[in-house]
CSV table of C-alpha atoms in Angstrom, one decimal:
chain,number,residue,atom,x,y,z
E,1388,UNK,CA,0.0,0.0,0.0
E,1389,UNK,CA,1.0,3.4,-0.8
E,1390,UNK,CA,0.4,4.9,2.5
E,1391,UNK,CA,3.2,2.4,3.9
E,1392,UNK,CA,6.2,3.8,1.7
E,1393,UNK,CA,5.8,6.9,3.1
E,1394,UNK,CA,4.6,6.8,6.7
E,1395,UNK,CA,6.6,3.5,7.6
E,1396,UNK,CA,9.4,5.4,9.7
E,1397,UNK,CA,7.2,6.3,11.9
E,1398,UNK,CA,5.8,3.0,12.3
E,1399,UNK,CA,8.9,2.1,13.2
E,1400,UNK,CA,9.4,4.5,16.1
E,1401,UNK,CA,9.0,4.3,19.7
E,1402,UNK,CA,8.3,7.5,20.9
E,1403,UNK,CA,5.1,7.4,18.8
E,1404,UNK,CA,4.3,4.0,20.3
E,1405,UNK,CA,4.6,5.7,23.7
E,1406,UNK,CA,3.0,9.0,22.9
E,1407,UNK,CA,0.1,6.6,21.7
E,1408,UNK,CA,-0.7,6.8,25.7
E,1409,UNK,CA,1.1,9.5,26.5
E,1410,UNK,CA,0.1,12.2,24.4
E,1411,UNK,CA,-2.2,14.6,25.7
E,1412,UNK,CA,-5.8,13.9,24.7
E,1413,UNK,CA,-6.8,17.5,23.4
E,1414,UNK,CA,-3.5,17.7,21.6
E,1415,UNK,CA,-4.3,14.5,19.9
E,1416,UNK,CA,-7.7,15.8,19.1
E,1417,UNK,CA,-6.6,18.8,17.7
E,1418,UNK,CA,-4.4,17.5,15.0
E,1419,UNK,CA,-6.9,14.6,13.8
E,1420,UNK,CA,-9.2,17.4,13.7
E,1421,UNK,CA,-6.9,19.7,11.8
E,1422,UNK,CA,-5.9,16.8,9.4
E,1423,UNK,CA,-9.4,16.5,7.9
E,1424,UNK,CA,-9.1,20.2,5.9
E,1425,UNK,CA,-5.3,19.2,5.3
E,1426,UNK,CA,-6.7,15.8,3.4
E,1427,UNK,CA,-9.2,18.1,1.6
E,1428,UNK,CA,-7.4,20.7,0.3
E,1429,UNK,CA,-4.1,17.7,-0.4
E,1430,UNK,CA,-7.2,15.8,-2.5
E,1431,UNK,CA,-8.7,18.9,-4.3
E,1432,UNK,CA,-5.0,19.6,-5.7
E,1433,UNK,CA,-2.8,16.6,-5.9
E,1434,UNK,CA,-4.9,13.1,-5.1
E,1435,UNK,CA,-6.1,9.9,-6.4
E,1436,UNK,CA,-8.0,11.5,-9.1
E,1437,UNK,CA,-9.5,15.0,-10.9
E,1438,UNK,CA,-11.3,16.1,-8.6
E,1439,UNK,CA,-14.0,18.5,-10.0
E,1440,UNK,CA,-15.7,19.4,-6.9
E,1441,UNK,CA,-15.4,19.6,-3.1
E,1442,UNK,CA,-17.7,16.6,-2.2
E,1443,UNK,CA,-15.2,14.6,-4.1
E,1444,UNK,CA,-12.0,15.9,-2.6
E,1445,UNK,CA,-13.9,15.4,0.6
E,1446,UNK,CA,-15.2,12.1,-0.5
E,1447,UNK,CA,-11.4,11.3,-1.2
E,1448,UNK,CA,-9.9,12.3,2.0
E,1449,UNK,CA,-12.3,10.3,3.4
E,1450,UNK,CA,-10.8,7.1,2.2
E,1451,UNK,CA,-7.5,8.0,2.5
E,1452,UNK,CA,-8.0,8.3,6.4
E,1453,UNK,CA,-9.4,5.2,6.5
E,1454,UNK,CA,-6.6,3.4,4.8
E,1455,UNK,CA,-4.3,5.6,6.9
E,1456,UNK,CA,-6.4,3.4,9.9
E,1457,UNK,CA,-6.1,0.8,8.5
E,1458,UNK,CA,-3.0,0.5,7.6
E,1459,UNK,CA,-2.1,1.4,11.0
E,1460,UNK,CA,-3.6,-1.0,12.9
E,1461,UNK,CA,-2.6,-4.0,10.7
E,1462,UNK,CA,0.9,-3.3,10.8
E,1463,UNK,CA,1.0,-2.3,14.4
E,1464,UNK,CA,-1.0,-5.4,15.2
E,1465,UNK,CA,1.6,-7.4,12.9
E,1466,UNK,CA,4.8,-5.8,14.8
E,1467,UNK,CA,3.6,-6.3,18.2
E,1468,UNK,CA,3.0,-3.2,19.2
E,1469,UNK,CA,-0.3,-3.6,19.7
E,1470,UNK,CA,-2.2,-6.6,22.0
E,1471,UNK,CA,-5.0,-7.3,22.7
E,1472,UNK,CA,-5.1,-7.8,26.1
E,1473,UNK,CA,-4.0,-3.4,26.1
E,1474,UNK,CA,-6.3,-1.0,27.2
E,1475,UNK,CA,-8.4,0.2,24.4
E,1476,UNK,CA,-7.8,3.6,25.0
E,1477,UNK,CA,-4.2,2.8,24.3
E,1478,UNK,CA,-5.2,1.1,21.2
E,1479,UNK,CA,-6.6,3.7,20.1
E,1480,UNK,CA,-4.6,6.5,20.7
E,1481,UNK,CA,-1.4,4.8,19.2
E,1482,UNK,CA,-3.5,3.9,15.7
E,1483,UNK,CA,-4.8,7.6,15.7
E,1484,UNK,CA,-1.6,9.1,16.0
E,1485,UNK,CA,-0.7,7.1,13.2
E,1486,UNK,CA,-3.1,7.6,11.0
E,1487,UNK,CA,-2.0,10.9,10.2
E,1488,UNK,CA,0.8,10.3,8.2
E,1489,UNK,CA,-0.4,7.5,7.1
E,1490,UNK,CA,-3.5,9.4,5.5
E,1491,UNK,CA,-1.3,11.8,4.0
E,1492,UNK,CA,0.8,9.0,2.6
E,1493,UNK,CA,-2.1,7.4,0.7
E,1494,UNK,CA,-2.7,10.4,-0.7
E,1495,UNK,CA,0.1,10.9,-1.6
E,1496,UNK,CA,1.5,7.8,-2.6
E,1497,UNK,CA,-1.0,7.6,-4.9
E,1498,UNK,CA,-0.8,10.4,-6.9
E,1499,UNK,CA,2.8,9.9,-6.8
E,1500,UNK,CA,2.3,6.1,-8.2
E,1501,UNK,CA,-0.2,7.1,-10.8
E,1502,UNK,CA,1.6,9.4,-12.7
E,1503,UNK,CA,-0.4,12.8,-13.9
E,1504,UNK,CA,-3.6,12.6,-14.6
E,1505,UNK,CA,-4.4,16.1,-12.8
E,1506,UNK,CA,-5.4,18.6,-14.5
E,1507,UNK,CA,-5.4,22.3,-13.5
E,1508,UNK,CA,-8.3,24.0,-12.0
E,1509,UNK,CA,-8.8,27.4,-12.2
E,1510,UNK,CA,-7.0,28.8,-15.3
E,1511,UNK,CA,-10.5,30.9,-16.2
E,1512,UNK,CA,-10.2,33.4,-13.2
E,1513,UNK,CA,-8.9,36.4,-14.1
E,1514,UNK,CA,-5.2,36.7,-14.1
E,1515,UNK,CA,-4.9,38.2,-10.4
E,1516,UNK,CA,-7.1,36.1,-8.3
E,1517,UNK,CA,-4.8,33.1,-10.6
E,1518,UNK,CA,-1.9,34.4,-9.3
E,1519,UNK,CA,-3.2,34.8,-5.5
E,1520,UNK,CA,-4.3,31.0,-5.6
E,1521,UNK,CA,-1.2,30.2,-6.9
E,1522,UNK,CA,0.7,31.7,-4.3
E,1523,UNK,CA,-1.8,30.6,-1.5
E,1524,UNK,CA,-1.4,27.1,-3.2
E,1525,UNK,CA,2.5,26.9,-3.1
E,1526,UNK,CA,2.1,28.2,0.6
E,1527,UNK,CA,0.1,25.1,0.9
E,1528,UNK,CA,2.4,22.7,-0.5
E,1529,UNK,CA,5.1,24.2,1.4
E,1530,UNK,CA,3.8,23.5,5.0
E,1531,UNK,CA,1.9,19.7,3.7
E,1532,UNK,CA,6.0,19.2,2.5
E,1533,UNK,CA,7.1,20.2,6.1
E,1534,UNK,CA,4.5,18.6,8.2
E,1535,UNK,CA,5.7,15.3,6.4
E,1536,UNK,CA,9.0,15.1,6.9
E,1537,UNK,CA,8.8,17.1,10.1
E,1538,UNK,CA,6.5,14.5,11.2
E,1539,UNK,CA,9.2,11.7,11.1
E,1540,UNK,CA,11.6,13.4,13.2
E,1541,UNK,CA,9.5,15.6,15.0
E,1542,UNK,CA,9.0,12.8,18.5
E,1543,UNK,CA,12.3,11.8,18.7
E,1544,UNK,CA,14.8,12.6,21.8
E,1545,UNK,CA,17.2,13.4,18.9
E,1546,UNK,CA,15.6,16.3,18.2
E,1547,UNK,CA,15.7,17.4,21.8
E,1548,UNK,CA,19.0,16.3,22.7
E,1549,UNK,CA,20.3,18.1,19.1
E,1550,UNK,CA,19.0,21.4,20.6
E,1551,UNK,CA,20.5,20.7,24.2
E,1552,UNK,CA,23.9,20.0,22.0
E,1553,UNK,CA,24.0,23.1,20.0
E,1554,UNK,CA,25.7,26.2,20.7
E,1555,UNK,CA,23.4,29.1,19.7
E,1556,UNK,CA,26.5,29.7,17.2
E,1557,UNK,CA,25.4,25.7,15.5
E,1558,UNK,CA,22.0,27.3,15.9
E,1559,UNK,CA,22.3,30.0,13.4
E,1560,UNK,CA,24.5,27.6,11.0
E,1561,UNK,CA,21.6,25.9,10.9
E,1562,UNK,CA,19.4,28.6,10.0
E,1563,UNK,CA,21.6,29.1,7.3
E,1564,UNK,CA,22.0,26.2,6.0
E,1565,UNK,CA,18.1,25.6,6.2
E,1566,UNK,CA,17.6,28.6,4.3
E,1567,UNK,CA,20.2,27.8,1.4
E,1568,UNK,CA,18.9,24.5,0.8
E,1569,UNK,CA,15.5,25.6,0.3
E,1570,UNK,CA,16.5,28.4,-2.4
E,1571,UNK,CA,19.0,26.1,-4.0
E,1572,UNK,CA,16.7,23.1,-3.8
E,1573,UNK,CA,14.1,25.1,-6.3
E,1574,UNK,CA,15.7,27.3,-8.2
E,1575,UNK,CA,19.6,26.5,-8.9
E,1576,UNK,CA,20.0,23.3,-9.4
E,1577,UNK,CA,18.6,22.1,-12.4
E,1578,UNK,CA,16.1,19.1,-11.3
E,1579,UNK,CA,13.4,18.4,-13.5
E,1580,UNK,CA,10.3,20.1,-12.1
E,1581,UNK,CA,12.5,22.9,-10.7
E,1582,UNK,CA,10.7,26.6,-11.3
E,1583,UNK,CA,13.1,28.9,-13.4
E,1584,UNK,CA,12.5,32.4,-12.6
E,1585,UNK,CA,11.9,34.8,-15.7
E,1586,UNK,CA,14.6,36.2,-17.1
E,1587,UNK,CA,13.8,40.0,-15.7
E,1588,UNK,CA,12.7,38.4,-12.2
E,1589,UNK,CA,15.4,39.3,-10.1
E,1590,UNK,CA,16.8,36.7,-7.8
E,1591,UNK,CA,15.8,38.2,-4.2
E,1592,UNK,CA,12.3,38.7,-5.5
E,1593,UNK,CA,12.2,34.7,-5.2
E,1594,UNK,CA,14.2,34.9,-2.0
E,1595,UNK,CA,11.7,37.2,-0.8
E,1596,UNK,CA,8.5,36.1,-1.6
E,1597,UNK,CA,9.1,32.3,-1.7
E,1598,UNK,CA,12.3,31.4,0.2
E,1599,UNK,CA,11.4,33.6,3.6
E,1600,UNK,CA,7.9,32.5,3.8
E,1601,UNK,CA,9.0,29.1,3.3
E,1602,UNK,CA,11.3,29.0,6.2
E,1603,UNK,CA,8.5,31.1,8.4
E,1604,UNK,CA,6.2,28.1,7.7
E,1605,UNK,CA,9.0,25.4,8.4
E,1606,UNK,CA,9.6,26.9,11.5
E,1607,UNK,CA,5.6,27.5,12.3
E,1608,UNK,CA,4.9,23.6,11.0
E,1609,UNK,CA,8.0,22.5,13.7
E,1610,UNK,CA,7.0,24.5,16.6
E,1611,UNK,CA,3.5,22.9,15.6
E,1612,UNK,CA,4.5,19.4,15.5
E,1613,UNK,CA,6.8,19.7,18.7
E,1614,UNK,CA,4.3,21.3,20.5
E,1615,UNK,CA,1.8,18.5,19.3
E,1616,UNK,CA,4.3,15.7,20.5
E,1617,UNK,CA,4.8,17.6,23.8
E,1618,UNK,CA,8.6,18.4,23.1
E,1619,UNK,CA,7.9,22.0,24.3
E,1620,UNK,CA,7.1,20.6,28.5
E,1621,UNK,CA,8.3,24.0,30.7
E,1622,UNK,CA,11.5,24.8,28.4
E,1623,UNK,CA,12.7,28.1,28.7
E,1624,UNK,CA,11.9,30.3,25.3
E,1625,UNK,CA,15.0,29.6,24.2
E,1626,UNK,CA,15.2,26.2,24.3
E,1627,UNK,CA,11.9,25.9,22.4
E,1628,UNK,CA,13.5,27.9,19.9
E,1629,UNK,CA,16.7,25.6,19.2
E,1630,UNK,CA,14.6,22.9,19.3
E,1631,UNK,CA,12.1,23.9,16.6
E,1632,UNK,CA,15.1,25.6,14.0
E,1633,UNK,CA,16.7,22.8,14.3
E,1634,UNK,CA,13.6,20.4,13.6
E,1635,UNK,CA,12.9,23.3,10.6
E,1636,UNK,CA,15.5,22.0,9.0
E,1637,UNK,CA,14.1,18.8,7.8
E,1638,UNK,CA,11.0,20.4,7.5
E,1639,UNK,CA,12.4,23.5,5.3
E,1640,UNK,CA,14.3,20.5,3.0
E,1641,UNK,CA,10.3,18.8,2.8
E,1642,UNK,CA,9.1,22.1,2.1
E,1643,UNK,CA,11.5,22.7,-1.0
E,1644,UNK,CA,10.6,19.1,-1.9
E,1645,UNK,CA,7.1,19.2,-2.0
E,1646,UNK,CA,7.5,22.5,-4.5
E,1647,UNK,CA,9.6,20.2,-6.6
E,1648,UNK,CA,7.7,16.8,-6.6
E,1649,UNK,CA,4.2,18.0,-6.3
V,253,UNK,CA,2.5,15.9,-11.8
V,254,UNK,CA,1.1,17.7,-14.4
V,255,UNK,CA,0.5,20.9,-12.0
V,256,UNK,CA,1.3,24.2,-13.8
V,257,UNK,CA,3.7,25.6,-12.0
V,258,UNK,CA,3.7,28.9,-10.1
V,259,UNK,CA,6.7,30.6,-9.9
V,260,UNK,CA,5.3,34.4,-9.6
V,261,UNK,CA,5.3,36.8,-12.1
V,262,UNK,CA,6.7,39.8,-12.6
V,263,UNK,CA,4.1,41.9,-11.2
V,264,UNK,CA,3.2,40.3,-8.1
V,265,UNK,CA,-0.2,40.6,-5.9
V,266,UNK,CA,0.1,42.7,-2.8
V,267,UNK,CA,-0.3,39.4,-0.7
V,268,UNK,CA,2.9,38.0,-1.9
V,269,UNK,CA,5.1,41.6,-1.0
V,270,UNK,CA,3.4,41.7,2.4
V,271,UNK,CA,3.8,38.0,3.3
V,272,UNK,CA,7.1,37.9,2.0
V,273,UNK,CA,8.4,41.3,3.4
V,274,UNK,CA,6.8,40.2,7.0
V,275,UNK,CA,8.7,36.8,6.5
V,276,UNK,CA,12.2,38.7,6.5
V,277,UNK,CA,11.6,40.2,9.6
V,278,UNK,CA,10.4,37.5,11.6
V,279,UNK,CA,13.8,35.3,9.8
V,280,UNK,CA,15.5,38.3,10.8
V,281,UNK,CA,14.6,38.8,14.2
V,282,UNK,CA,15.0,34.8,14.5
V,283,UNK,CA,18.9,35.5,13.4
V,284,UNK,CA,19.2,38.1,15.9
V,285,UNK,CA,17.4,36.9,19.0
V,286,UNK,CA,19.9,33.7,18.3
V,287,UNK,CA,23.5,35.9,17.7
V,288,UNK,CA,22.1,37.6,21.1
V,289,UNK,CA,22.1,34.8,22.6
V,290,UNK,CA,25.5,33.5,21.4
V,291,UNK,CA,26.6,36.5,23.7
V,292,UNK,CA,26.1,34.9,26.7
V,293,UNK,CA,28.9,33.1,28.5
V,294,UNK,CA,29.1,29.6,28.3
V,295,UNK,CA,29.0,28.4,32.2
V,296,UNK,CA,28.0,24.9,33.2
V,297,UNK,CA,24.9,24.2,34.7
V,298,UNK,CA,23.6,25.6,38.1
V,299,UNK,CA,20.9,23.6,39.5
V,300,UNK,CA,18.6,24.1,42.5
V,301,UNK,CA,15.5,22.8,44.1
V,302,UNK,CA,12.3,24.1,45.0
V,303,UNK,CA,10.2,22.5,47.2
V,304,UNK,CA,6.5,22.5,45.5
V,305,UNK,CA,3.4,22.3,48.4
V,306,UNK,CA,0.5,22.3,45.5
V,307,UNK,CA,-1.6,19.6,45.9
V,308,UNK,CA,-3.3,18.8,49.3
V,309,UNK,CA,-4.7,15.6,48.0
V,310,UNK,CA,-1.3,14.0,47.7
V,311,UNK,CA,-0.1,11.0,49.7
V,312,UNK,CA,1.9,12.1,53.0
V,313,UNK,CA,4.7,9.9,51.9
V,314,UNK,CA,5.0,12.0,48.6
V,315,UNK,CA,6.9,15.0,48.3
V,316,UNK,CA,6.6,17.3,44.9
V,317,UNK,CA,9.4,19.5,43.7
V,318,UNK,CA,10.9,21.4,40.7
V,319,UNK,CA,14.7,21.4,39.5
V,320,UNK,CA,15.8,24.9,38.2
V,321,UNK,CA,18.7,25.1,35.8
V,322,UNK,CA,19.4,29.0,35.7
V,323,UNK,CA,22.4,28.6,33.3
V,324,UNK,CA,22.9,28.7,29.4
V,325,UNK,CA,23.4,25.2,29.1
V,326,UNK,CA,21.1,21.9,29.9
V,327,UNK,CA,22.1,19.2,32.5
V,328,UNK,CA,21.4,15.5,31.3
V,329,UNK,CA,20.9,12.5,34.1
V,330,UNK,CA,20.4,14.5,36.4
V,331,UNK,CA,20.0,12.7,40.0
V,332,UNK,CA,17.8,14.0,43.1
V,333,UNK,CA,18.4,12.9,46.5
V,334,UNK,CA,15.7,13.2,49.4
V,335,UNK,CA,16.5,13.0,52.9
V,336,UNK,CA,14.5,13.4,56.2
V,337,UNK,CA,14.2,12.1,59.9
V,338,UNK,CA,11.1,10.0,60.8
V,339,UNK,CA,9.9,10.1,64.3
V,340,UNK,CA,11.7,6.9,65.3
V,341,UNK,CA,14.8,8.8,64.1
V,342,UNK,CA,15.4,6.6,60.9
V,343,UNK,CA,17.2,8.2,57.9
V,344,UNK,CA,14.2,7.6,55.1
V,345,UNK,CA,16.0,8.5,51.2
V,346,UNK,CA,14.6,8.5,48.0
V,347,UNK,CA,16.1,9.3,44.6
V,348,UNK,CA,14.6,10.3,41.5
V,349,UNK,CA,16.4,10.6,37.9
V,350,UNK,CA,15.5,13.8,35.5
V,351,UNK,CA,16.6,12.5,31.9
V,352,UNK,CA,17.2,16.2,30.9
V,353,UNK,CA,16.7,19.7,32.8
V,354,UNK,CA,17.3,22.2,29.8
V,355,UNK,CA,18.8,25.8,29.8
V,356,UNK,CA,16.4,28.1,31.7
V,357,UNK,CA,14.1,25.8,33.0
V,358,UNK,CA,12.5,23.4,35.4
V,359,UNK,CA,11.7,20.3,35.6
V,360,UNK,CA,9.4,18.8,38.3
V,361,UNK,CA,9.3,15.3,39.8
V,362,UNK,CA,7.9,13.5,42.7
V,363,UNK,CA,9.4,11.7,45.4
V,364,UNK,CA,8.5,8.7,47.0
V,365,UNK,CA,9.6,8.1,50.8
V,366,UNK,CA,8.5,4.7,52.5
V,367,UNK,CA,7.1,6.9,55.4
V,368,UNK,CA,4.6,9.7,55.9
V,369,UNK,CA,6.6,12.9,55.6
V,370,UNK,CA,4.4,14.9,57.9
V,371,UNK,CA,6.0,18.2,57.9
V,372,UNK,CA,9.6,17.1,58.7
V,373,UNK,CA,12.7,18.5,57.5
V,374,UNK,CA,12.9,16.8,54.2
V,375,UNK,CA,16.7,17.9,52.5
V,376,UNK,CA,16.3,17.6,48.5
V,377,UNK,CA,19.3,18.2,46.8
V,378,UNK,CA,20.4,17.2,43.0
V,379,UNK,CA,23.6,14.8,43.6
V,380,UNK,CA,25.2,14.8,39.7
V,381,UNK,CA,24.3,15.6,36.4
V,382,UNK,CA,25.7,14.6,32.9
V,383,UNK,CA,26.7,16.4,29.7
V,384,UNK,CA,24.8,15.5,27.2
């Protein structure tokens, strides 16, 4: 199943087995909650099919979550992971947490898998509300790209223990670095799908209005996920802050990726 | 994916200046709240207990505190020793292990004596930490 290629790391981790029980109920509800739009708008643009209106983008996500379920608790049943003899809220909350990037990943997966059979929507509107959606849709991509890879990483002590490492001098290396690899990512090197800019588009118009904004979602789609996976538990302010640059950095590299592969 | 691709145009919406122009700043600000902090000397970490009297409905043999690491840089492993006299005059200990108490922060726990505690003089102190 598609959903498996991509959401298998985190199968595979412990800290989502244990926040499974752990996590903080409302937290949990909050992002099962908030990953129904997410599916929605991820079907309307990129999922299993054209989708010509909302009731079948919504009819879409719909599945996907269910596989995502699904897929979760067959392969957590198969690992051991899950008993039956656990308390079902356990059950439960380690197959919900799951099924978030899991959904994502059938959704994903199979658009990936199906090649392109998308077409584009909206190329009557007049040429400024166009470019608005656009702009409001590569926003979009952006943070899906950074939830998903942020997700991986996101409820690992590495993450934690990274930022208790770092000297606020690694810190801002990291920033760098975050921020070179999402311009370069796009727009230097030549992969196929890259965006070239037009030849009188001057380069820190793209910094500007893509690059920055990328990284400010990164960084918001980090400090959401390590909130989420209760990273952020009485830390001083700037601990929080290492903790989330340096988890924007995978995030900012799935950002630049999903504006290259989507 | 056959997605036409957006990658703006030379006369931009409004949205796209004000997004991106706010999005410097924050980066900025980011940058310099971090090189500010770079500033700071790097001492090891200073660690100190506070004795927490919050909940009433808490067993008598249970005694709640908070670690409080006031210097730039986090303490890992860190061990907490309790001490106290019952009233037959018996040394009761407990000890508890914090995996991390970062920079700045606390970190509460809980100990666990074999006796009620009862008001006596319970001594917490934290008895090593690690790098990490």
């Amino acid at each position: 199943m598609p959903a498996l290629i991509f959401a298998l790391p985190m199968f595979m981790t412990m800290e989502m087995w244990e926040l499974g029980f752990s996590i903080d109920r409302s937290r949990l509800l909050l992002l099962l909650v908030v990953n129904i739009p997410l599916l929605v708008l991820l079907s309307d643009r990129v999922g299993f099919e054209e989708t010509t209106s909302w009731r079948d983008a919504g009819r879409d996500a719909a599945i996907a979550y269910a596989i995502g379920i699904t897929s979760s608790l067959i392969i957590l049943f198969s690992v051991g992971v899950l008993k039956p003899d656990q308390p079902l809220s356990e059950i439960i909350g380690k197959v919900a947490i799951q099924s978030v990037p899991a959904s994502i990943g059938a959704l994903l997966g199979r658009s990936q898998l199906n090649g392109d059979s998308n077409g584009q929507s909206g190329d009557d509107e007049d040429p400024v509300q166009a470019n608005v959606y656009g702009y409001a849709g590569e926003m979009f991509l952006m943070a899906l790209g950074a939830l998903f890879l942020g997700l991986n990483v996101a409820p690992t002590e590495e993450m934690i223990l990274l930022s208790y490492k770092m000297t606020p001098f690694h810190v801002a290396a990291v920033i760098i670095i975050s921020l070179i690899v999402m311009h370069g990512f796009v727009y230097a090197v030549s992969f196929k799908g890259g965006h070239a800019l037009e030849d009188d588009v001057p380069v820190w118009h793209a910094v500007i209005r893509f690059t920055f904004p990328g990284y400010v979602i990164a960084l918001l789609v980090s400090a959401y996920a390590l909130w989420t996976f209760q990273r952020f538990e009485d830390a001083a302010f700037s601990q929080m802050l290492s903790t989330t640059i340096v988890l924007a950095l995978p995030c900012s590299i799935g950002a630049a990726a999903a504006r290259l592969i989507l | 994916m056959a997605r036409a691709r957006y990658s703006g145009v030379k006369t931009p919406h409004t949205v796209e200046w004000i997004v991106g122009v706010a999005s410097t700043l924050l980066v900025i600000v980011v940058i310099g709240f971090v090189a500010f902090e770079a500033t700071e000397p790097n001492l090891s970490p200073r660690l100190s207990i506070v004795r927490l009297t919050e909940d009433a409905a808490m067993p008598p043999n249970e005694v709640r505190f908070e670690v409080v690491n006031s210097a730039g840089t986090t303490a890992s492993a860190v061990v907490v020793q309790g001490r106290f006299e019952d009233h037959a005059g018996a040394d009761q200990t407990a000890e508890v292990t914090f995996d991390y108490v970062p920079a700045h922060s606390r970190a509460r726990g809980t100990l666990i004596f074999s006796e009620p505690v009862e008001g006596g003089n319970v001594i917490i102190r934290a008895s090593g930490y690690v790098d990490p």
